[in-house]
Tab-separated table of C-alpha atoms in Angstrom:
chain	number	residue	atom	x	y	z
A	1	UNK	CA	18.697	22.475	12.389
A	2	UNK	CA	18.956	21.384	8.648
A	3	UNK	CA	17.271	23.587	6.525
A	4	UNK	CA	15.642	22.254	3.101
A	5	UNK	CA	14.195	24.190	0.096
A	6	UNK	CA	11.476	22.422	-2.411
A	7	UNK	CA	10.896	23.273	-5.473
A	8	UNK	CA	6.995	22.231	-6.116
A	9	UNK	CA	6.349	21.993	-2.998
A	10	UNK	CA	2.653	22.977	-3.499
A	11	UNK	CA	2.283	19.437	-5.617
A	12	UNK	CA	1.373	16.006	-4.165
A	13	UNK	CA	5.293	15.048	-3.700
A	14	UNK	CA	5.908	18.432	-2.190
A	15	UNK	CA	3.466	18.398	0.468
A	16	UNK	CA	4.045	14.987	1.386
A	17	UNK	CA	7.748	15.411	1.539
A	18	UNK	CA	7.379	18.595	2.878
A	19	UNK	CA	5.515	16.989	6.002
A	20	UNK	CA	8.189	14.281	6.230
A	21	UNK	CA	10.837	16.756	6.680
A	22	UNK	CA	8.775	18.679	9.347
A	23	UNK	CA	8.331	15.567	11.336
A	24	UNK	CA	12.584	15.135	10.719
A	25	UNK	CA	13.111	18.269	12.472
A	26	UNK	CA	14.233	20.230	9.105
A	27	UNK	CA	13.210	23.814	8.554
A	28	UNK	CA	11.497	23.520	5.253
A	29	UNK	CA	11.807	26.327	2.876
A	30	UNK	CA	9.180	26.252	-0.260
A	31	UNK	CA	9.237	27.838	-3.855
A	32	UNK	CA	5.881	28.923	-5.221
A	33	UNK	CA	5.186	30.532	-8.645
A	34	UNK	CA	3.651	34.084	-8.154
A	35	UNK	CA	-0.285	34.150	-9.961
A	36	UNK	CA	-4.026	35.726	-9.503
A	37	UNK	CA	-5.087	32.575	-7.125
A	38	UNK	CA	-3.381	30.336	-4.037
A	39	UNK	CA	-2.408	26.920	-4.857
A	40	UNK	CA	-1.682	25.939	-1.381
A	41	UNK	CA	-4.641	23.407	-0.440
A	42	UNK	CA	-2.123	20.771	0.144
A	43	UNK	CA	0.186	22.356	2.519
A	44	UNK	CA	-2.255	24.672	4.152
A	45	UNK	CA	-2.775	21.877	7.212
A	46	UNK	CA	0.949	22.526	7.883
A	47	UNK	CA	1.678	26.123	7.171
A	48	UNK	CA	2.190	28.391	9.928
A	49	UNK	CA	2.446	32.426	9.737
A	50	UNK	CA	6.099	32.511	9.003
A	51	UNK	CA	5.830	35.387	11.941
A	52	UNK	CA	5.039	32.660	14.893
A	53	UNK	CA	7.587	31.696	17.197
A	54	UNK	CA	9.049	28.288	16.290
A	55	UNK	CA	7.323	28.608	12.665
A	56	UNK	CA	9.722	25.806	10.259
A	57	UNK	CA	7.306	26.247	6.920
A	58	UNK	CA	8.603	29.378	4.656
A	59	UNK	CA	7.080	30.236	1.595
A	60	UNK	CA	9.108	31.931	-1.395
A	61	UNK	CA	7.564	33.003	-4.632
A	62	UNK	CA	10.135	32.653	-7.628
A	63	UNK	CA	10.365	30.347	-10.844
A	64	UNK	CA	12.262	27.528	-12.432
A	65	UNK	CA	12.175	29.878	-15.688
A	66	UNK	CA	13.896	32.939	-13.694
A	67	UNK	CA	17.513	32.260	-13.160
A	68	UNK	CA	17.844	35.697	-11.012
A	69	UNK	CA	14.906	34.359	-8.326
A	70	UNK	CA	16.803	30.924	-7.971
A	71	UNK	CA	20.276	33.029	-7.666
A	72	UNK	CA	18.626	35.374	-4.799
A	73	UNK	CA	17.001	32.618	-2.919
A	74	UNK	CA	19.758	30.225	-2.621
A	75	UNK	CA	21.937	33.500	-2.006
A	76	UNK	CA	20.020	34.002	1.161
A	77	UNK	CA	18.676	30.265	2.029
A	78	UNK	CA	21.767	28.442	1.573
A	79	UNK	CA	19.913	25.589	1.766
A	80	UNK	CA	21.704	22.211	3.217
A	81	UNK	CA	19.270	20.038	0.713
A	82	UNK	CA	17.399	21.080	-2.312
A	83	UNK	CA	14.561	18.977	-3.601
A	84	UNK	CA	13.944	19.750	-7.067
A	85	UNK	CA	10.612	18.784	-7.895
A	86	UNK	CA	9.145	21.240	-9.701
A	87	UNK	CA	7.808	20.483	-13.480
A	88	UNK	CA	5.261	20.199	-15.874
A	89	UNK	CA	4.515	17.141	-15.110
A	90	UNK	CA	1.696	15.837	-17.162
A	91	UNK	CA	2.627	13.744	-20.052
A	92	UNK	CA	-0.402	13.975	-22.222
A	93	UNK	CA	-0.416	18.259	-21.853
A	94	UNK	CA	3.583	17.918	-22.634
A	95	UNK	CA	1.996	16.949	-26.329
A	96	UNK	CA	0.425	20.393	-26.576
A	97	UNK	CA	3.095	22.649	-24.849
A	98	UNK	CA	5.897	20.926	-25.560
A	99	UNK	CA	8.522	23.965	-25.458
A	100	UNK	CA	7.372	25.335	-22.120
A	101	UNK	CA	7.673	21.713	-20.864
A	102	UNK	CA	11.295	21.369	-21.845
A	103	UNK	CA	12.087	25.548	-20.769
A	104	UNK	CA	10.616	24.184	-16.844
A	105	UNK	CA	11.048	20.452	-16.666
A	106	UNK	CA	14.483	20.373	-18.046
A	107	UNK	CA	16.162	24.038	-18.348
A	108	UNK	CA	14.737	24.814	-14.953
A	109	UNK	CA	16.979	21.776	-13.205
A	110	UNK	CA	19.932	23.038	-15.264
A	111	UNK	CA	19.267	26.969	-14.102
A	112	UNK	CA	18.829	25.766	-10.683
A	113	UNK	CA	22.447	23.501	-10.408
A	114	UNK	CA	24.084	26.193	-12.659
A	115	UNK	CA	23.033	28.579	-9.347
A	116	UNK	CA	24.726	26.292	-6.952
A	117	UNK	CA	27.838	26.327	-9.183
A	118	UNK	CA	28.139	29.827	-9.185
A	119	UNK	CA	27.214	30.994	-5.363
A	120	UNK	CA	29.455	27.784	-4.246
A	121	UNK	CA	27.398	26.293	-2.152
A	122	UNK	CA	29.464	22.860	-2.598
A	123	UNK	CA	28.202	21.459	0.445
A	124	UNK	CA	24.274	21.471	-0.890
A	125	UNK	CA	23.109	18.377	-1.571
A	126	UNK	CA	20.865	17.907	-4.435
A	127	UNK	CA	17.361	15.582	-5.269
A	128	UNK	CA	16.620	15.894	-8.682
A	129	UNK	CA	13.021	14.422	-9.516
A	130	UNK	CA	13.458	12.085	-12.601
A	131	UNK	CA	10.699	9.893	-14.225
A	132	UNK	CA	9.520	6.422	-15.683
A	133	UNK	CA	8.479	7.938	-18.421
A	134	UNK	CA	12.517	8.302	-19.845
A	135	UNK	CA	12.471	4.729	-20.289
A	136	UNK	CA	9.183	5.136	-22.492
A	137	UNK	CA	9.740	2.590	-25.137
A	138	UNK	CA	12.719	0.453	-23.368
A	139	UNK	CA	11.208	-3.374	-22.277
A	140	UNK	CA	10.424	-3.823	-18.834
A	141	UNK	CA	11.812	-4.240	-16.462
A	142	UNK	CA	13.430	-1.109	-16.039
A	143	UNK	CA	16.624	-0.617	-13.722
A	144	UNK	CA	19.042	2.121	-13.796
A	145	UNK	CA	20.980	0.356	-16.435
A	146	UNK	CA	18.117	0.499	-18.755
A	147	UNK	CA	18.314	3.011	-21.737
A	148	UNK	CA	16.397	5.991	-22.078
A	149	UNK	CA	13.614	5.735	-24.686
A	150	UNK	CA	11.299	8.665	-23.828
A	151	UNK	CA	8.088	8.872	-26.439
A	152	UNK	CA	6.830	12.302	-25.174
A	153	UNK	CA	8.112	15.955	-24.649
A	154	UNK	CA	8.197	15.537	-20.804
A	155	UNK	CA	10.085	12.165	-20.989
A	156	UNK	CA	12.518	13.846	-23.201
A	157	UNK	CA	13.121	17.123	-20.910
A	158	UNK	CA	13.424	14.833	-17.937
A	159	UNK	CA	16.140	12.891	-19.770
A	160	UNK	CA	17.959	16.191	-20.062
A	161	UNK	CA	17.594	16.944	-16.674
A	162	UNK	CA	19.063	13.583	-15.248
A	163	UNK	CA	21.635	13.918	-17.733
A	164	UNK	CA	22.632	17.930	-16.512
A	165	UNK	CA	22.296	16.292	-12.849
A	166	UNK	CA	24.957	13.439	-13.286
A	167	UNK	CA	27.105	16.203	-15.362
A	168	UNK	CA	27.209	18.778	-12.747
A	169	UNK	CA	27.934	15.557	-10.243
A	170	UNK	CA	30.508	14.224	-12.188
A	171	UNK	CA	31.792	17.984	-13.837
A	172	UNK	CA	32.032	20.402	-10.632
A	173	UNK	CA	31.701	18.107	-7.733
A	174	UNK	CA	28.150	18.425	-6.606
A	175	UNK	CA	25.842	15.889	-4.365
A	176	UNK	CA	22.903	15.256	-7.230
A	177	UNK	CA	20.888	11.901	-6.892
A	178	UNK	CA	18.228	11.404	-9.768
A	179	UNK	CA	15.034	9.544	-8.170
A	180	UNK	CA	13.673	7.706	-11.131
A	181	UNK	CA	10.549	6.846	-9.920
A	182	UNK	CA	7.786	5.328	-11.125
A	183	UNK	CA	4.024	6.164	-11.072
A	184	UNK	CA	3.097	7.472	-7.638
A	185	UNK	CA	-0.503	8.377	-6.377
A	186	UNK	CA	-2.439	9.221	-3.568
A	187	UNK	CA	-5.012	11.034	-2.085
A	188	UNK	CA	-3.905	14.588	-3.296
A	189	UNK	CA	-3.040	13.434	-6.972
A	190	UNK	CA	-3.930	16.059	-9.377
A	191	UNK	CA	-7.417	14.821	-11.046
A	192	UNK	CA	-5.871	15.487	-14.234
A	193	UNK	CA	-3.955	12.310	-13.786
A	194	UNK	CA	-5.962	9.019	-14.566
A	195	UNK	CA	-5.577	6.881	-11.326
A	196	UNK	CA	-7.371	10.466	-9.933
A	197	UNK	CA	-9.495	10.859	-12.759
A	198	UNK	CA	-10.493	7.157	-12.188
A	199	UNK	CA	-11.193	7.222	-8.268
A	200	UNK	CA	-12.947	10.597	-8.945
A	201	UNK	CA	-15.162	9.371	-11.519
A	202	UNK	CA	-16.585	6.401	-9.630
A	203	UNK	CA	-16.795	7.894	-6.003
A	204	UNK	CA	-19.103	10.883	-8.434
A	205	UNK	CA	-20.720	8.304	-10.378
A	206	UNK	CA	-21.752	5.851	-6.724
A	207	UNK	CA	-23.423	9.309	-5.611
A	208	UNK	CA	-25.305	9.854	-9.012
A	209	UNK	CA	-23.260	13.001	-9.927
A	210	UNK	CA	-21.747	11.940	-12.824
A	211	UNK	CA	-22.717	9.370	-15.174
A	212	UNK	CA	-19.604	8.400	-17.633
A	213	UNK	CA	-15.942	8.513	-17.354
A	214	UNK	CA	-14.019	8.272	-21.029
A	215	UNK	CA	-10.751	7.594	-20.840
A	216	UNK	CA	-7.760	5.977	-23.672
A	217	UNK	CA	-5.638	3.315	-23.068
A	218	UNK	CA	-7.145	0.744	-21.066
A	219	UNK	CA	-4.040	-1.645	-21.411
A	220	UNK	CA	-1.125	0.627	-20.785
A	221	UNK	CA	0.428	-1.122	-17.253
A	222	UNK	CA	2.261	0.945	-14.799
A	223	UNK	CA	4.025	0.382	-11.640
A	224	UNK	CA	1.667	2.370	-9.120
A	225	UNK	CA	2.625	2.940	-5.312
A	226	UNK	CA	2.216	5.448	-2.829
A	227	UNK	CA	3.807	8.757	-3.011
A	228	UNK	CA	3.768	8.892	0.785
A	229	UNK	CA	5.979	5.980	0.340
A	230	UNK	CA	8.343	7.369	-2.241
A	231	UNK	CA	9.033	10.305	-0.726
A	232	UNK	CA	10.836	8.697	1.961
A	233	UNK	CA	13.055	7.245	-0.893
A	234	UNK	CA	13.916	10.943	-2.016
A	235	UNK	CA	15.257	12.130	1.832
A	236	UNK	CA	17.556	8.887	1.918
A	237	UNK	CA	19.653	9.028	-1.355
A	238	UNK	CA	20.245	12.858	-0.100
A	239	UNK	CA	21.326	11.236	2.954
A	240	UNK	CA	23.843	9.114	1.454
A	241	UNK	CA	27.722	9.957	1.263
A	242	UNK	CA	27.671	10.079	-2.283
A	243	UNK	CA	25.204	11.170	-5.015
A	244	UNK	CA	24.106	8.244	-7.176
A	245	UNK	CA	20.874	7.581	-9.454
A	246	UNK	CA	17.824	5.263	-8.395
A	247	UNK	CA	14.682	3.443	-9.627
A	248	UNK	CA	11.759	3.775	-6.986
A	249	UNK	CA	8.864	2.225	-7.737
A	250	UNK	CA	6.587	-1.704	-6.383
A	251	UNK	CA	8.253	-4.013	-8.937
A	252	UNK	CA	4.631	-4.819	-9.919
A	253	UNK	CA	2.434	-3.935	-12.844
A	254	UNK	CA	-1.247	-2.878	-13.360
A	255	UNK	CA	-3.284	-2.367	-16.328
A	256	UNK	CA	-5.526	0.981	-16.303
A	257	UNK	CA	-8.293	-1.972	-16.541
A	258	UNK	CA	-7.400	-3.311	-13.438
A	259	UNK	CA	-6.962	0.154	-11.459
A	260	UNK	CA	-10.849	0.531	-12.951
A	261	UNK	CA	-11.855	-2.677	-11.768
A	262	UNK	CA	-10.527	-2.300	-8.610
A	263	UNK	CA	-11.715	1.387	-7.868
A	264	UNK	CA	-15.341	1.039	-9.251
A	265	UNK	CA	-15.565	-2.629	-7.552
A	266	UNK	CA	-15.223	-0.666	-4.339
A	267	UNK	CA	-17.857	1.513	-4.827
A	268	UNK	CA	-20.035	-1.347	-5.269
A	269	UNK	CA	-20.332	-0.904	-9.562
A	270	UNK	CA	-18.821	-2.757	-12.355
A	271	UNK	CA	-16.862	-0.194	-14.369
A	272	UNK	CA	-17.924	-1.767	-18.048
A	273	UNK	CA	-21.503	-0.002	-17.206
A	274	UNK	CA	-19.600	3.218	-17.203
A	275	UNK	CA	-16.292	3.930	-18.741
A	276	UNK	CA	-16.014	4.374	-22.120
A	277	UNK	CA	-13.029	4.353	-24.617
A	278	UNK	CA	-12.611	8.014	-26.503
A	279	UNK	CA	-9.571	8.128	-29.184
A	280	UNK	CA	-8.995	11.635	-28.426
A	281	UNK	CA	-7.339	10.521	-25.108
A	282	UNK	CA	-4.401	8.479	-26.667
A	283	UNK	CA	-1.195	9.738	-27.087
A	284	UNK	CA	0.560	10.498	-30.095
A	285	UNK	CA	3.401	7.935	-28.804
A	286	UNK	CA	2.255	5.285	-26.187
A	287	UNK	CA	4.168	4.141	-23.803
A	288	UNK	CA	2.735	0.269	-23.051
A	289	UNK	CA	4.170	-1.560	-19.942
A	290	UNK	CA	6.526	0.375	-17.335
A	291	UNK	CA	7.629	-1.630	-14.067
A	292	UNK	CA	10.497	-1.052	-12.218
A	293	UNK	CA	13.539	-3.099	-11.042
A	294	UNK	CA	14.210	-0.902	-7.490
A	295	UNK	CA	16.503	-3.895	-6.286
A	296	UNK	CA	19.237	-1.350	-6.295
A	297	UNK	CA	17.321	0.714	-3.685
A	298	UNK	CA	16.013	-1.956	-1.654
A	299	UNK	CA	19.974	-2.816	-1.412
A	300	UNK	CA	21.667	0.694	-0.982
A	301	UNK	CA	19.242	2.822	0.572
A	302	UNK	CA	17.040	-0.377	2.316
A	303	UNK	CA	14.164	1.117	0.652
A	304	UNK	CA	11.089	-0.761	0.102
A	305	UNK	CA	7.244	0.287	-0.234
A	306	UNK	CA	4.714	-0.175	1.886
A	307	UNK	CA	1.505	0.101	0.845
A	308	UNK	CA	-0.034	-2.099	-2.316
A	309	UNK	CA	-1.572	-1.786	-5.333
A	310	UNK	CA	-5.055	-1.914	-3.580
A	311	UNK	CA	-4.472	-0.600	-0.332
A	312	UNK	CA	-3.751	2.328	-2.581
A	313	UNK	CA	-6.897	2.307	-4.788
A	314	UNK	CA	-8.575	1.950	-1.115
A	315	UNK	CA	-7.260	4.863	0.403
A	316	UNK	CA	-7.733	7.157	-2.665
A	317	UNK	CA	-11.670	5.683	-3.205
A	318	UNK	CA	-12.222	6.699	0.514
A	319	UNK	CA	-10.891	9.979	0.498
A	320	UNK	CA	-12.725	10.808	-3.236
A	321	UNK	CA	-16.015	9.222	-1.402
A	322	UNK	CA	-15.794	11.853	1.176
A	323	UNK	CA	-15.523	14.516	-1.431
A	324	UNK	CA	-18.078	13.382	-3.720
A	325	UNK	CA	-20.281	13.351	-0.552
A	326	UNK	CA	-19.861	17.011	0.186
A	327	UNK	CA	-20.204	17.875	-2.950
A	328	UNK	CA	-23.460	16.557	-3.214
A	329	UNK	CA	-24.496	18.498	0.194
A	330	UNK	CA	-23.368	21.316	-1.569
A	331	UNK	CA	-25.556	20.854	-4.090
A	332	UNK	CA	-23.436	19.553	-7.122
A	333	UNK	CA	-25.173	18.662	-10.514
A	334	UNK	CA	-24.380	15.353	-12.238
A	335	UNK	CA	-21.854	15.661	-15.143
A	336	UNK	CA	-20.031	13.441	-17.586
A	337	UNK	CA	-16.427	13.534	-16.847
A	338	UNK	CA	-14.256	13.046	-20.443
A	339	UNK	CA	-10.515	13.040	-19.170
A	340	UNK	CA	-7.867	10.771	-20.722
């Protein structure tokens, strides 16, 4: 039985990836940061009590920031595959903690392939989550030969982590794929992130609990699909007989306009009645129009999504729906939601 540790695997990508494994037969090892509440809603459908016979879900609490956890996990896992997905991953919070973005979402990959080095687990293959948002400035469309032009703090640590992944590749030897991939969403998106934000905001606002959504740039365009999708993409460039780097993503576009029109138009409203621009919510540096080549993919890996643009903003609309329905049994007070 393969055995495969995640880093972040309390996130959307985690859980999701976490379940494919499962369903692959792996035993699936986790990494959770140690604090004063659980963050395990995601998982929590798939966790067993690591006590039960035939149990393949094993929490571990340890940090990207603590070089000693990594060293005594991997010590005792030895892990065939290690999915490092762990970050601070919002772009527009990078802005305000930009040194603890770059100390987790960059020096954390390097502490964690620095601990394969030196325990010599050679044979560990590596998945190092990179981003879109490393191309930042660079015209679209973006492929792996595109240069990096990152325009926040968590575009730049991410561009140190590829760059530490294809050095310890290239360096000591080690199986490290990069995953560039583009925007991904779902159902258990953070609802800091604005295609949640979005889907929350009009499934709250159909049910009369909420009455405005502000948000910034309506005209940024970004390649959205379905991080059920993507994950898939992650498990097959580990498969592969040699690490190598990848763009994942639809090789279409869509305006935040659009993902508005499209989420509010299923809840029967016309989003002009209720979102409203708020300056606040623009970055400092904006990055305008990513969409991704993933030809190279589709061609090494036979790789291609599955779901569209608005199947996407239908399954996410249902699912907030649901929620905004039992919060209103529950008794939940209309509010104006200002996210950007």
């Amino acid at each position: 039985m393969k055995k495969a540790l995640i880093t972040g695997i309390t996130g959307q990508d985690g859980s999701y990836l976490a379940e494919l494994l499962l369903e692959k037969g792996y035993e699936v090892h986790g990494i959770i940061r140690r604090s004063s509440s659980f963050n395990t809603t995601r998982i929590d459908h798939i966790y067993q009590d690591p006590h039960t016979p035939g149990a393949r879900l094993f929490l571990h609490y340890g940090d990207l920031n603590d070089a000693s956890s990594l060293n005594l996990l991997l010590k005792k896992l030895r892990p065939d595959e290690i999915y490092n997905l762990g970050a601070q991953s919002h772009v527009k919070v990078s802005f305000d903690v930009p040194e603890y973005t770059g100390e987790i979402t960059g020096l954390g990959a390097c502490r964690l392939l620095e601990s394969i080095r030196e325990l010599g687990l050679s044979d560990t293959r590596v998945y190092q989550a990179s981003s879109s948002e490393m191309f930042g400035a660079s015209p679209p469309p973006q492929s792996e030969a595109t240069p990096f032009y990152p325009r926040s703090p968590y575009g730049c640590a991410k561009v140190y982590a590829y760059w530490i992944g294809v050095n310890y590749r290239e360096a000591h030897g080690l199986h490290v794929s990069n995953g560039i991939l583009f925007n991904h969403e779902g159902p258990r998106r953070g609802e800091t992130f604005v295609t949640r934000k979005v889907t929350r905001a009009a499934s709250r606002i159909r049910l009369g609990l909420q009455q405005k959504l502000y948000l910034g740039n309506l005209d940024a365009r970004r390649d959205w699909g379905y991080a059920k999708d993507y994950v898939e993409a992650m498990w097959l460039m580990v498969q592969q007989p040699k690490g190598d780097d990848y763009v994942i993503g639809t090789g279409e576009a869509h305006s935040v306009r659009e993902l508005c029109e499209l989420a509010f138009g299923h809840a029967g409203l016309d989003y002009r009645d209720f979102v409203e621009l708020d300056p606040r919510y623009l970055r400092p540096t904006e990055v305008d129009h990513l969409l991704a080549d993933p030809s190279k993919a589709a061609r090494k890996l036979g790789w291609r999504p599955r779901t569209t643009f608005q199947e996407l903003v239908r399954l996410m609309m249902e699912s907030d729906l649901e929620l905004a329905e039992r919060e209103k049994r529950a008794g939940a007070g209309p509010a104006v939601s200002r996210h950007g």
